[in-house]
Amino acid sequence: MTIRVTVWNEYLHEKVHPEVTAVYPDGIHAALAAGIGSDGFEVRTATLEEAEHGLTEEVLASTDVLIWWGHMGHDKVEDAIVDRVHQRVMDGMGLIVLHSGHFSKIFKKLMGTGCDLKWREAGEKERIWTVNPAHPIAAGLPEYITIENEEMYGEHFDIPAPDELIFVSWFEGGEVFRSGCTWNRGQGKVFYFRPGHETYPTYYNPEVLRVIQNGIKWAAPSGAATPVRGNHQPLEQIGSKGN
Ligand code: ZN
């Protein structure tokens, strides 16, 4: 089954910061779309400055998994679009939030916490350790992924306790961080994955891309029936139990 993926990127840094343009000349979304590839995936992109941020009812209705990268434009995302994405997650669309997306409106709404963390831009080494090797998102990956230069994110990460913790990062400066976390929200599955600061070529790293591909497969809708809630007629005749 082909999984329909929409890669959403605010696409602002790449247009105004030459050091980011140099790394992602066509935008982070284009690099991610190319890196995810077409083997089992049908990938399209959407960006902040498109009408309805590129996330129309039609686009979301035909999206199995939405990937989200945002940073400087979080406040520019319309609340009505956030509500629309939120409803689609509740209805079963998968959502993968990357890196600075931790502060996006949609992630904060889904988490219900502040989602703040420590950070530092020093181009330091990151080791992403797999702490849940049986999880499908860790499939085919080594015990750890090394990224030579990344921004540091450190604990405490103000999130609700993840349903599953898959990766923990260590940074050269000494901090650690819960880098790969999952939650269920409604019928939808949410995966947060940490690396991907805009000035580093992280989204060309094949192991990082493998995690994202695995995340898409994990987050895709399961096909389970929509739960029916509210007052309910019995399925069996309810008889007296006798005395
Ligand atoms: Zn960053």
mmCIF file with all atom_site columns, C-alpha atoms and ligand atoms in Angstrom, residues 13 69 71 99-100 119 121 150-151 153 194 196-200, ligand 1:
data_model
loop_
_atom_site.group_PDB
_atom_site.id
_atom_site.type_symbol
_atom_site.label_atom_id
_atom_site.label_alt_id
_atom_site.label_comp_id
_atom_site.label_asym_id
_atom_site.label_entity_id
_atom_site.label_seq_id
_atom_site.pdbx_PDB_ins_code
_atom_site.Cartn_x
_atom_site.Cartn_y
_atom_site.Cartn_z
_atom_site.occupancy
_atom_site.B_iso_or_equiv
_atom_site.pdbx_formal_charge
_atom_site.auth_seq_id
_atom_site.auth_comp_id
_atom_site.auth_asym_id
_atom_site.auth_atom_id
_atom_site.pdbx_PDB_model_num
ATOM   1  C  CA . HIS A 1 13  ? 15.061 30.487 6.828  1.00 0.00 ? 13  HIS A CA 1
ATOM   2  C  CA . TRP A 1 69  ? 9.191  21.410 10.215 1.00 0.00 ? 69  TRP A CA 1
ATOM   3  C  CA . HIS A 1 71  ? 10.828 27.452 13.601 1.00 0.00 ? 71  HIS A CA 1
ATOM   4  C  CA . HIS A 1 99  ? 13.339 19.379 15.498 1.00 0.00 ? 99  HIS A CA 1
ATOM   5  C  CA . SER A 1 100 ? 12.167 22.953 16.236 1.00 0.00 ? 100 SER A CA 1
ATOM   6  C  CA . TRP A 1 119 ? 19.357 24.541 23.443 1.00 0.00 ? 119 TRP A CA 1
ATOM   7  C  CA . GLU A 1 121 ? 24.188 26.286 18.753 1.00 0.00 ? 121 GLU A CA 1
ATOM   8  C  CA . GLU A 1 150 ? 24.167 19.635 15.332 1.00 0.00 ? 150 GLU A CA 1
ATOM   9  C  CA . GLU A 1 151 ? 22.374 22.060 17.574 1.00 0.00 ? 151 GLU A CA 1
ATOM   10 C  CA . TYR A 1 153 ? 18.653 20.142 22.701 1.00 0.00 ? 153 TYR A CA 1
ATOM   11 C  CA . ARG A 1 194 ? 14.777 15.739 17.267 1.00 0.00 ? 194 ARG A CA 1
ATOM   12 C  CA . GLY A 1 196 ? 17.452 18.761 11.881 1.00 0.00 ? 196 GLY A CA 1
ATOM   13 C  CA . HIS A 1 197 ? 18.743 22.251 12.660 1.00 0.00 ? 197 HIS A CA 1
ATOM   14 C  CA . GLU A 1 198 ? 18.516 24.334 9.498  1.00 0.00 ? 198 GLU A CA 1
ATOM   15 C  CA . THR A 1 199 ? 22.209 25.194 9.172  1.00 0.00 ? 199 THR A CA 1
ATOM   16 C  CA . TYR A 1 200 ? 23.400 21.561 9.141  1.00 0.00 ? 200 TYR A CA 1
HETATM 17 ZN ZN . ZN  B 2 .   ? 17.340 24.444 15.438 1.00 0.00 ? 1   ZN  B ZN 1
#
